[in-house]
Amino acid sequence: MAIHESTPDNDAAEAPLDEVISIGSDLFSQGQVFVESMFRPWNFYQLLIALGVFFVAHVLRAILGPRIRAWMGARANWPKWRMRILVVVHQRLRAIFFVVLIWAVIYAMREYTWNSRSYLLSIIGTLAFAWLAIVFGTRLIKSPLLRKMVRYGAWTWATLQILGLLEEAERLLDSIGFQIGDIRFSLLLLVQGLVILGVLIALARFFTTTTASRIRSNEDISPSMQVLIVKGVQIAFYGAAFFLGVRALGIDLTGLAVLSGAIGVGLGFGLQKVVSNLVSGVIILLDKSIKPGDVISLGDTFGWINSLGARYVSVVTRDGREYLIPNEDLITGQVVNWSHSNDFVRLDINFGTAYHDNPHEVRRIAIEAAQSVDRVLKNRPTVCHIVGFGDSSVDYILRFWIRDPTGGLTNIRGNVFLALWDAFEENGISIPFPQREVKVLEGEQVNVKAGN
């Protein structure tokens, strides 16, 4: 007969399993007792009363729901926050009626009969009230996914707490885990970590949003410095939330120093471009070379800066395209900032007229035509100069100023050209074009060959 000796490792592995089985059997036994108690006369009566109250709540919702909705429609001029509250209340009318009615029944039964005959109704009423309060409380969370996670988690905790099963559930979750060095990881630690980190990150997000809105509303701070301060505040709050959450779970961060150092060295070699863009973004924010709203040209890209990110700059062009330009390109490349120190932009257009037209009149008419366009500035002089005598025309350059480059450059040039065309037509000034004369001498034969 073979004899199997147990080792300490086997005993350590079997101990949590035995604990899980023991806790599971206890919960199963309690569940059996609870189910059996439901068939007792007064417990069964209380269940029937709860079902009756639910039916009455359903009928009330069917009757009063449309009337309340019509009443809400007549209050369309109310503030949006008040209308949102009314919408949430209207969606939960059945639950509200159920909570109100069942607690009215509970208080009536406590007055006219023994408290034990309304014990089960008290549990049902407490659960219903807790679930309803959690629904209204979680409506403050904007993210739908996060709202559902918090809602279901809060429902589970409240149900276990009210039913008196919270300690057994904590023991069950704590018994499922594993050991790494001096730190023991379990499902209970995971749940606690998610709850603590979720609360801290939610608080960090709230304070970050509030602080960012105040910073952006401060006109004494430049837009680039506003972005830099907001990024710093976000890093500070979210970093503090993470470290406080880890410390609250009892995890020693010093044990992760060597591992994080090794990971950092590896990431440093693999993410050189990312780090370069991050550093370039900080430099851009500090030297204020560009800021949100500036009009820039980089290569073939012309547009205005929509936002400054940690890794890239968002540039929106006139055709609605949004280019994400890495910060490093803005540091190392040649960038034309049309609105760096001021918003004034000078534009040039070239044209030519015939030799028989008076150049003095051409210059005067061209300047008046340019200044008749809406976007051309009147307080900055428009000038027109002769730049050469061409083969078939006198060549001119017309220079004018605008102050809104975000409105486009091609369209304003086109409007000035149209104004020149109309002015030249009105004053009899001609715009020449190359002409060629072909003479065929007598006795000569012209052979024209068509190429393939």
Short mmCIF file of C-alpha atoms in Angstrom, two decimals:
data_model
loop_
_atom_site.label_atom_id
_atom_site.label_comp_id
_atom_site.label_asym_id
_atom_site.label_seq_id
_atom_site.Cartn_x
_atom_site.Cartn_y
_atom_site.Cartn_z
CA MET A 1 0.00 0.00 0.00
CA ALA A 2 1.39 3.41 -1.00
CA ILE A 3 1.59 6.09 1.65
CA HIS A 4 1.39 9.75 0.53
CA GLU A 5 3.00 12.20 2.88
CA SER A 6 1.61 15.72 2.96
CA THR A 7 4.07 18.60 2.49
CA PRO A 8 3.80 22.16 3.84
CA ASP A 9 3.17 23.45 0.32
CA ASN A 10 0.27 21.08 -0.17
CA ASP A 11 -1.17 22.03 3.21
CA ALA A 12 -0.90 25.73 2.31
CA ALA A 13 -2.64 25.12 -1.01
CA GLU A 14 -5.41 23.02 0.51
CA ALA A 15 -6.12 25.44 3.38
CA PRO A 16 -7.73 28.21 1.27
CA LEU A 17 -9.75 25.62 -0.64
CA ASP A 18 -11.08 24.15 2.59
CA GLU A 19 -11.95 27.64 3.81
CA VAL A 20 -13.82 28.42 0.60
CA ILE A 21 -15.78 25.16 0.87
CA SER A 22 -16.58 25.87 4.51
CA ILE A 23 -17.82 29.41 3.83
CA GLY A 24 -19.79 28.21 0.81
CA SER A 25 -21.51 25.52 2.86
CA ASP A 26 -22.39 28.09 5.54
CA LEU A 27 -23.94 30.40 2.96
CA PHE A 28 -25.84 27.48 1.44
CA SER A 29 -27.18 26.51 4.86
CA GLN A 30 -28.30 30.06 5.53
CA GLY A 31 -29.99 30.14 2.13
CA GLN A 32 -31.88 26.93 2.95
CA VAL A 33 -33.05 28.34 6.26
CA PHE A 34 -34.18 31.54 4.52
CA VAL A 35 -36.14 29.66 1.84
CA GLU A 36 -37.81 27.44 4.46
CA SER A 37 -38.77 30.49 6.51
CA MET A 38 -40.58 31.94 3.51
CA PHE A 39 -43.22 29.22 3.78
CA ARG A 40 -44.19 30.19 7.30
CA PRO A 41 -47.69 31.72 7.40
CA TRP A 42 -46.87 35.32 8.26
CA ASN A 43 -43.72 35.42 6.11
CA PHE A 44 -45.77 34.15 3.20
CA TYR A 45 -48.44 36.78 3.93
CA GLN A 46 -45.77 39.49 3.93
CA LEU A 47 -44.57 38.34 0.50
CA LEU A 48 -48.13 38.53 -0.79
CA ILE A 49 -48.49 42.03 0.69
CA ALA A 50 -45.25 43.12 -1.02
CA LEU A 51 -46.49 41.76 -4.35
CA GLY A 52 -49.80 43.57 -3.86
CA VAL A 53 -48.00 46.84 -3.10
CA PHE A 54 -45.91 46.39 -6.25
CA PHE A 55 -49.07 45.86 -8.31
CA VAL A 56 -50.66 49.01 -6.87
CA ALA A 57 -47.46 50.97 -7.63
CA HIS A 58 -47.56 49.68 -11.21
CA VAL A 59 -51.19 50.77 -11.62
CA LEU A 60 -50.45 54.22 -10.18
CA ARG A 61 -47.61 54.66 -12.61
CA ALA A 62 -49.84 53.68 -15.53
CA ILE A 63 -52.48 56.19 -14.44
CA LEU A 64 -50.38 59.14 -13.24
CA GLY A 65 -47.37 58.70 -15.52
CA PRO A 66 -48.92 60.28 -18.67
CA ARG A 67 -50.44 63.12 -16.64
CA ILE A 68 -47.12 63.92 -15.01
CA ARG A 69 -45.42 63.83 -18.41
CA ALA A 70 -47.99 66.26 -19.82
CA TRP A 71 -47.45 68.52 -16.81
CA MET A 72 -43.68 68.40 -17.48
CA GLY A 73 -44.27 69.31 -21.14
CA ALA A 74 -46.05 72.49 -20.04
CA ARG A 75 -42.93 73.51 -18.07
CA ALA A 76 -40.54 73.62 -21.02
CA ASN A 77 -39.25 77.04 -19.91
CA TRP A 78 -37.86 75.66 -16.64
CA PRO A 79 -34.07 75.38 -16.18
CA LYS A 80 -32.44 72.31 -17.72
CA TRP A 81 -31.17 70.96 -14.40
CA ARG A 82 -34.70 70.98 -12.99
CA MET A 83 -36.10 69.26 -16.09
CA ARG A 84 -33.39 66.56 -15.85
CA ILE A 85 -34.46 65.85 -12.26
CA LEU A 86 -38.09 65.59 -13.34
CA VAL A 87 -37.15 63.19 -16.15
CA VAL A 88 -35.28 60.92 -13.72
CA VAL A 89 -38.21 61.02 -11.30
CA HIS A 90 -40.65 60.19 -14.10
CA GLN A 91 -38.52 57.21 -15.15
CA ARG A 92 -38.59 55.84 -11.58
CA LEU A 93 -42.22 56.53 -10.69
CA ARG A 94 -43.04 52.86 -10.03
CA ALA A 95 -40.12 52.45 -7.64
CA ILE A 96 -41.00 55.71 -5.86
CA PHE A 97 -44.64 54.66 -5.44
CA PHE A 98 -43.54 51.23 -4.22
CA VAL A 99 -41.19 52.66 -1.55
CA VAL A 100 -43.80 55.14 -0.31
CA LEU A 101 -46.61 52.58 -0.18
CA ILE A 102 -44.64 49.75 1.41
CA TRP A 103 -43.34 51.98 4.21
CA ALA A 104 -46.86 53.23 4.80
CA VAL A 105 -47.96 49.60 5.14
CA ILE A 106 -45.04 48.85 7.48
CA TYR A 107 -45.88 51.76 9.81
CA ALA A 108 -49.55 50.77 9.81
CA MET A 109 -48.74 47.15 10.67
CA ARG A 110 -46.40 48.23 13.47
CA GLU A 111 -49.21 50.28 14.97
CA TYR A 112 -51.89 47.56 14.84
CA THR A 113 -49.95 44.31 15.10
CA TRP A 114 -46.67 42.86 16.28
CA ASN A 115 -43.38 44.06 14.84
CA SER A 116 -42.40 40.50 13.91
CA ARG A 117 -45.26 40.36 11.42
CA SER A 118 -43.70 43.22 9.40
CA TYR A 119 -40.05 42.13 9.74
CA LEU A 120 -39.78 40.79 6.19
CA LEU A 121 -41.60 43.84 4.81
CA SER A 122 -39.05 46.05 6.60
CA ILE A 123 -36.20 44.25 4.84
CA ILE A 124 -37.94 44.59 1.47
CA GLY A 125 -38.70 48.27 2.09
CA THR A 126 -35.12 48.98 3.17
CA LEU A 127 -33.75 47.23 0.09
CA ALA A 128 -36.13 49.14 -2.18
CA PHE A 129 -35.25 52.48 -0.59
CA ALA A 130 -31.51 51.75 -0.77
CA TRP A 131 -31.71 50.72 -4.44
CA LEU A 132 -33.74 53.83 -5.28
CA ALA A 133 -31.30 56.12 -3.45
CA ILE A 134 -28.37 54.51 -5.28
CA VAL A 135 -30.10 55.08 -8.63
CA PHE A 136 -30.54 58.79 -7.92
CA GLY A 137 -27.04 59.12 -6.50
CA THR A 138 -25.32 57.50 -9.46
CA ARG A 139 -27.08 59.83 -11.91
CA LEU A 140 -24.40 62.38 -11.03
CA ILE A 141 -21.81 60.20 -12.81
CA LYS A 142 -21.60 61.25 -16.47
CA SER A 143 -19.88 58.18 -17.89
CA PRO A 144 -22.52 55.47 -18.65
CA LEU A 145 -20.07 52.60 -18.12
CA LEU A 146 -18.75 53.96 -14.83
CA ARG A 147 -22.30 54.73 -13.70
CA LYS A 148 -23.40 51.12 -14.25
CA MET A 149 -20.33 49.73 -12.49
CA VAL A 150 -20.84 51.96 -9.44
CA ARG A 151 -24.58 51.29 -9.38
CA TYR A 152 -24.32 47.51 -9.50
CA GLY A 153 -21.47 47.51 -7.00
CA ALA A 154 -23.43 49.70 -4.59
CA TRP A 155 -26.53 47.54 -5.03
CA THR A 156 -24.53 44.43 -4.18
CA TRP A 157 -22.94 46.00 -1.10
CA ALA A 158 -26.26 47.41 0.17
CA THR A 159 -28.04 44.07 -0.33
CA LEU A 160 -25.36 42.13 1.56
CA GLN A 161 -25.30 44.72 4.32
CA ILE A 162 -29.07 44.74 4.80
CA LEU A 163 -29.33 40.93 4.70
CA GLY A 164 -26.46 40.57 7.18
CA LEU A 165 -24.26 38.60 4.76
CA LEU A 166 -21.48 41.15 4.36
CA GLU A 167 -19.01 39.48 6.75
CA GLU A 168 -19.46 36.06 5.12
CA ALA A 169 -18.99 37.59 1.66
CA GLU A 170 -15.80 39.35 2.81
CA ARG A 171 -14.46 36.10 4.23
CA LEU A 172 -15.27 34.28 0.99
CA LEU A 173 -13.53 36.89 -1.17
CA ASP A 174 -10.55 37.07 1.16
CA SER A 175 -10.10 33.29 1.08
CA ILE A 176 -9.64 33.31 -2.73
CA GLY A 177 -6.17 34.67 -3.49
CA PHE A 178 -2.47 34.02 -3.76
CA GLN A 179 0.76 35.10 -2.07
CA ILE A 180 3.66 37.00 -3.69
CA GLY A 181 6.46 37.60 -1.19
CA ASP A 182 5.07 39.45 1.79
CA ILE A 183 1.98 40.64 -0.07
CA ARG A 184 -1.15 38.55 -0.33
CA PHE A 185 -3.51 39.30 -3.24
CA SER A 186 -7.14 38.26 -2.94
CA LEU A 187 -10.49 39.07 -4.51
CA LEU A 188 -11.35 41.16 -1.47
CA LEU A 189 -8.21 43.25 -1.97
CA LEU A 190 -9.08 43.64 -5.65
CA VAL A 191 -12.61 44.82 -4.86
CA GLN A 192 -11.35 47.21 -2.18
CA GLY A 193 -8.71 48.53 -4.56
CA LEU A 194 -11.25 49.19 -7.30
CA VAL A 195 -13.56 50.99 -4.87
CA ILE A 196 -10.83 53.12 -3.27
CA LEU A 197 -9.15 53.99 -6.56
CA GLY A 198 -12.52 54.72 -8.15
CA VAL A 199 -13.48 57.14 -5.37
CA LEU A 200 -10.07 58.85 -5.38
CA ILE A 201 -9.98 59.16 -9.17
CA ALA A 202 -13.54 60.55 -9.17
CA LEU A 203 -12.50 63.14 -6.57
CA ALA A 204 -9.35 63.93 -8.56
CA ARG A 205 -11.42 64.39 -11.71
CA PHE A 206 -13.86 66.69 -9.91
CA PHE A 207 -11.11 68.89 -8.46
CA THR A 208 -9.23 68.88 -11.77
CA THR A 209 -12.30 69.96 -13.73
CA THR A 210 -13.13 72.69 -11.21
CA THR A 211 -9.57 74.01 -11.12
CA ALA A 212 -9.22 73.88 -14.91
CA SER A 213 -12.43 75.87 -15.44
CA ARG A 214 -11.19 78.58 -13.06
CA ILE A 215 -7.79 78.71 -14.74
CA ARG A 216 -9.31 79.00 -18.22
CA SER A 217 -11.60 81.81 -17.04
CA ASN A 218 -8.63 83.84 -15.78
CA GLU A 219 -7.80 86.32 -18.54
CA ASP A 220 -4.51 87.35 -16.87
CA ILE A 221 -2.97 83.96 -17.77
CA SER A 222 -1.95 83.40 -21.39
CA PRO A 223 -3.56 80.47 -23.26
CA SER A 224 -0.29 78.52 -23.44
CA MET A 225 0.32 78.91 -19.71
CA GLN A 226 -3.28 77.89 -19.04
CA VAL A 227 -2.70 74.63 -20.91
CA LEU A 228 0.57 74.04 -19.04
CA ILE A 229 -0.99 74.69 -15.62
CA VAL A 230 -4.00 72.48 -16.41
CA LYS A 231 -1.71 69.61 -17.48
CA GLY A 232 0.33 70.01 -14.30
CA VAL A 233 -2.80 70.02 -12.14
CA GLN A 234 -4.08 66.87 -13.86
CA ILE A 235 -0.79 65.03 -13.33
CA ALA A 236 -0.64 66.12 -9.69
CA PHE A 237 -4.21 65.14 -8.78
CA TYR A 238 -4.31 61.84 -10.65
CA GLY A 239 -0.82 60.87 -9.46
CA ALA A 240 -1.78 61.64 -5.86
CA ALA A 241 -4.99 59.61 -6.25
CA PHE A 242 -3.05 56.60 -7.53
CA PHE A 243 -0.38 56.63 -4.82
CA LEU A 244 -2.89 57.27 -2.02
CA GLY A 245 -5.03 54.40 -3.29
CA VAL A 246 -2.08 52.01 -3.42
CA ARG A 247 -0.94 53.04 0.05
CA ALA A 248 -4.48 52.67 1.41
CA LEU A 249 -4.43 49.03 0.28
CA GLY A 250 -1.26 48.40 2.28
CA ILE A 251 0.99 47.78 -0.74
CA ASP A 252 4.61 48.86 -0.16
CA LEU A 253 5.82 50.80 -3.18
CA THR A 254 9.49 50.48 -2.26
CA GLY A 255 9.41 46.83 -3.25
CA LEU A 256 8.48 47.87 -6.78
CA ALA A 257 11.35 50.35 -7.14
CA VAL A 258 13.79 47.95 -8.82
CA LEU A 259 11.13 46.55 -11.14
CA SER A 260 9.88 50.01 -12.12
CA GLY A 261 13.48 51.13 -12.75
CA ALA A 262 14.10 48.23 -15.12
CA ILE A 263 10.82 48.84 -16.90
CA GLY A 264 11.67 52.55 -17.16
CA VAL A 265 15.03 51.86 -18.82
CA GLY A 266 13.38 49.53 -21.34
CA LEU A 267 10.63 52.00 -22.10
CA GLY A 268 13.17 54.81 -22.45
CA PHE A 269 14.87 53.06 -25.37
CA GLY A 270 11.60 52.03 -27.00
CA LEU A 271 9.72 55.30 -26.53
CA GLN A 272 12.32 57.90 -27.47
CA LYS A 273 9.97 59.63 -29.90
CA VAL A 274 7.16 59.72 -27.36
CA VAL A 275 9.42 61.24 -24.70
CA SER A 276 10.78 63.72 -27.25
CA ASN A 277 7.26 64.83 -28.12
CA LEU A 278 6.38 65.18 -24.44
CA VAL A 279 9.44 67.34 -23.74
CA SER A 280 8.81 69.37 -26.90
CA GLY A 281 5.24 69.97 -25.75
CA VAL A 282 6.47 71.37 -22.44
CA ILE A 283 8.97 73.62 -24.27
CA ILE A 284 6.22 74.92 -26.56
CA LEU A 285 4.05 75.77 -23.58
CA LEU A 286 6.90 77.48 -21.74
CA ASP A 287 8.29 79.62 -24.57
CA LYS A 288 4.79 80.57 -25.81
CA SER A 289 5.84 80.21 -29.44
CA ILE A 290 2.39 78.94 -30.37
CA LYS A 291 -0.90 78.94 -28.51
CA PRO A 292 -4.51 77.88 -29.14
CA GLY A 293 -6.06 80.10 -31.80
CA ASP A 294 -2.81 80.93 -33.62
CA VAL A 295 -2.74 80.56 -37.41
CA ILE A 296 0.32 78.60 -38.54
CA SER A 297 1.82 77.13 -41.70
CA LEU A 298 3.95 74.01 -41.56
CA GLY A 299 4.90 72.64 -44.94
CA ASP A 300 1.69 72.26 -46.95
CA THR A 301 -0.50 72.49 -43.84
CA PHE A 302 -2.17 75.84 -43.15
CA GLY A 303 -4.72 76.27 -40.36
CA TRP A 304 -5.32 77.41 -36.83
CA ILE A 305 -4.37 75.62 -33.63
CA ASN A 306 -7.36 73.95 -32.04
CA SER A 307 -5.68 72.47 -28.96
CA LEU A 308 -2.26 71.70 -27.49
CA GLY A 309 -1.79 68.11 -26.36
CA ALA A 310 0.95 66.37 -24.44
CA ARG A 311 2.15 64.56 -27.58
CA TYR A 312 0.74 66.50 -30.52
CA VAL A 313 -0.84 69.78 -31.64
CA SER A 314 -4.26 69.75 -33.27
CA VAL A 315 -4.39 72.02 -36.35
CA VAL A 316 -7.71 72.56 -38.17
CA THR A 317 -7.56 73.64 -41.81
CA ARG A 318 -10.08 75.62 -43.82
CA ASP A 319 -11.48 72.45 -45.42
CA GLY A 320 -12.37 70.98 -42.02
CA ARG A 321 -9.49 68.55 -41.77
CA GLU A 322 -7.78 68.17 -38.41
CA TYR A 323 -4.07 67.42 -38.51
CA LEU A 324 -2.32 66.00 -35.44
CA ILE A 325 1.23 67.34 -35.74
CA PRO A 326 3.84 65.88 -33.33
CA ASN A 327 5.33 68.48 -31.01
CA GLU A 328 8.85 67.56 -32.12
CA ASP A 329 8.09 68.75 -35.68
CA LEU A 330 7.08 72.16 -34.36
CA ILE A 331 10.37 72.46 -32.47
CA THR A 332 12.76 71.22 -35.17
CA GLY A 333 10.88 72.40 -38.29
CA GLN A 334 10.29 75.85 -39.76
CA VAL A 335 6.88 77.08 -38.66
CA VAL A 336 5.19 80.24 -39.92
CA ASN A 337 3.05 81.71 -37.15
CA TRP A 338 0.77 84.25 -38.78
CA SER A 339 -0.44 85.58 -35.44
CA HIS A 340 2.53 85.17 -33.12
CA SER A 341 2.99 88.77 -31.90
CA ASN A 342 -0.12 90.30 -33.56
CA ASP A 343 -3.00 89.40 -35.86
CA PHE A 344 -1.97 91.58 -38.79
CA VAL A 345 -1.17 89.73 -42.03
CA ARG A 346 0.02 91.32 -45.27
CA LEU A 347 -0.95 89.64 -48.53
CA ASP A 348 0.44 90.21 -52.04
CA ILE A 349 -1.20 89.67 -55.42
CA ASN A 350 0.36 90.21 -58.86
CA PHE A 351 -1.34 91.46 -62.01
CA GLY A 352 -0.52 93.23 -65.27
CA THR A 353 -2.10 95.84 -67.59
CA ALA A 354 -1.56 96.92 -71.18
CA TYR A 355 1.16 99.41 -72.13
CA HIS A 356 -1.30 101.98 -73.38
CA ASP A 357 -2.92 102.30 -69.88
CA ASN A 358 -1.70 105.10 -67.61
CA PRO A 359 0.26 103.40 -64.73
CA HIS A 360 -0.58 106.22 -62.32
CA GLU A 361 -4.30 105.65 -62.86
CA VAL A 362 -3.82 101.87 -62.63
CA ARG A 363 -2.14 102.18 -59.22
CA ARG A 364 -4.86 104.50 -57.89
CA ILE A 365 -7.72 102.32 -59.16
CA ALA A 366 -6.09 99.13 -57.82
CA ILE A 367 -5.66 100.63 -54.32
CA GLU A 368 -9.27 101.86 -54.24
CA ALA A 369 -10.55 98.50 -55.46
CA ALA A 370 -8.62 96.60 -52.76
CA GLN A 371 -9.84 98.90 -49.99
CA SER A 372 -13.45 98.36 -51.08
CA VAL A 373 -13.26 94.72 -49.93
CA ASP A 374 -14.67 94.19 -46.43
CA ARG A 375 -11.80 92.28 -44.80
CA VAL A 376 -9.05 94.61 -46.10
CA LEU A 377 -7.92 96.98 -43.33
CA LYS A 378 -8.40 100.70 -43.91
CA ASN A 379 -6.08 101.86 -41.11
CA ARG A 380 -3.06 100.17 -42.70
CA PRO A 381 -2.15 101.57 -46.13
CA THR A 382 -2.67 99.49 -49.23
CA VAL A 383 0.14 100.02 -51.78
CA CYS A 384 0.64 99.17 -55.42
CA HIS A 385 4.05 99.17 -57.14
CA ILE A 386 5.36 98.54 -60.64
CA VAL A 387 7.71 95.59 -60.51
CA GLY A 388 8.68 95.25 -64.17
CA PHE A 389 7.95 95.64 -67.88
CA GLY A 390 6.96 92.29 -69.28
CA ASP A 391 6.71 91.05 -72.86
CA SER A 392 3.09 92.07 -73.21
CA SER A 393 2.16 93.91 -69.98
CA VAL A 394 3.27 96.27 -67.26
CA ASP A 395 3.59 94.14 -64.11
CA TYR A 396 2.32 95.34 -60.73
CA ILE A 397 2.23 94.03 -57.15
CA LEU A 398 -0.65 94.96 -54.84
CA ARG A 399 -0.10 94.69 -51.09
CA PHE A 400 -2.87 94.92 -48.50
CA TRP A 401 -3.44 93.98 -44.83
CA ILE A 402 -6.01 91.81 -43.04
CA ARG A 403 -6.48 90.96 -39.38
CA ASP A 404 -8.41 87.66 -39.50
CA PRO A 405 -6.22 84.97 -41.10
CA THR A 406 -8.51 82.31 -39.61
CA GLY A 407 -11.10 83.45 -42.14
CA GLY A 408 -8.90 82.17 -44.96
CA LEU A 409 -6.32 83.64 -47.33
CA THR A 410 -7.36 82.25 -50.70
CA ASN A 411 -10.88 83.66 -50.45
CA ILE A 412 -9.71 87.19 -49.61
CA ARG A 413 -7.26 87.12 -52.54
CA GLY A 414 -10.10 86.01 -54.80
CA ASN A 415 -12.33 88.85 -53.57
CA VAL A 416 -9.59 91.41 -54.27
CA PHE A 417 -9.06 90.01 -57.78
CA LEU A 418 -12.81 90.33 -58.45
CA ALA A 419 -12.76 93.93 -57.22
CA LEU A 420 -9.83 94.65 -59.57
CA TRP A 421 -11.69 93.07 -62.49
CA ASP A 422 -14.79 95.18 -61.88
CA ALA A 423 -12.76 98.38 -61.41
CA PHE A 424 -10.71 97.80 -64.58
CA GLU A 425 -13.87 97.05 -66.58
CA GLU A 426 -15.48 100.24 -65.32
CA ASN A 427 -12.45 102.44 -66.18
CA GLY A 428 -11.54 100.84 -69.49
CA ILE A 429 -8.27 99.30 -68.34
CA SER A 430 -7.38 96.12 -70.20
CA ILE A 431 -5.58 93.06 -68.94
CA PRO A 432 -3.39 91.78 -71.79
CA PHE A 433 -2.64 88.22 -72.67
CA PRO A 434 0.00 86.75 -75.00
CA GLN A 435 -0.97 86.77 -78.72
CA ARG A 436 0.77 85.15 -81.66
CA GLU A 437 0.39 85.97 -85.38
CA VAL A 438 1.12 83.32 -88.03
CA LYS A 439 1.85 84.57 -91.59
CA VAL A 440 1.88 82.23 -94.59
CA LEU A 441 4.01 83.57 -97.46
CA GLU A 442 2.92 83.07 -101.05
CA GLY A 443 4.41 80.06 -102.74
CA GLU A 444 5.22 78.42 -99.39
CA GLN A 445 3.48 75.25 -98.31
CA VAL A 446 2.87 74.69 -94.67
CA ASN A 447 3.01 71.06 -93.64
CA VAL A 448 1.39 70.27 -90.34
CA LYS A 449 2.14 66.88 -88.91
CA ALA A 450 0.10 65.54 -86.08
CA GLY A 451 2.10 63.73 -83.46
CA ASN A 452 1.04 60.40 -82.07
#
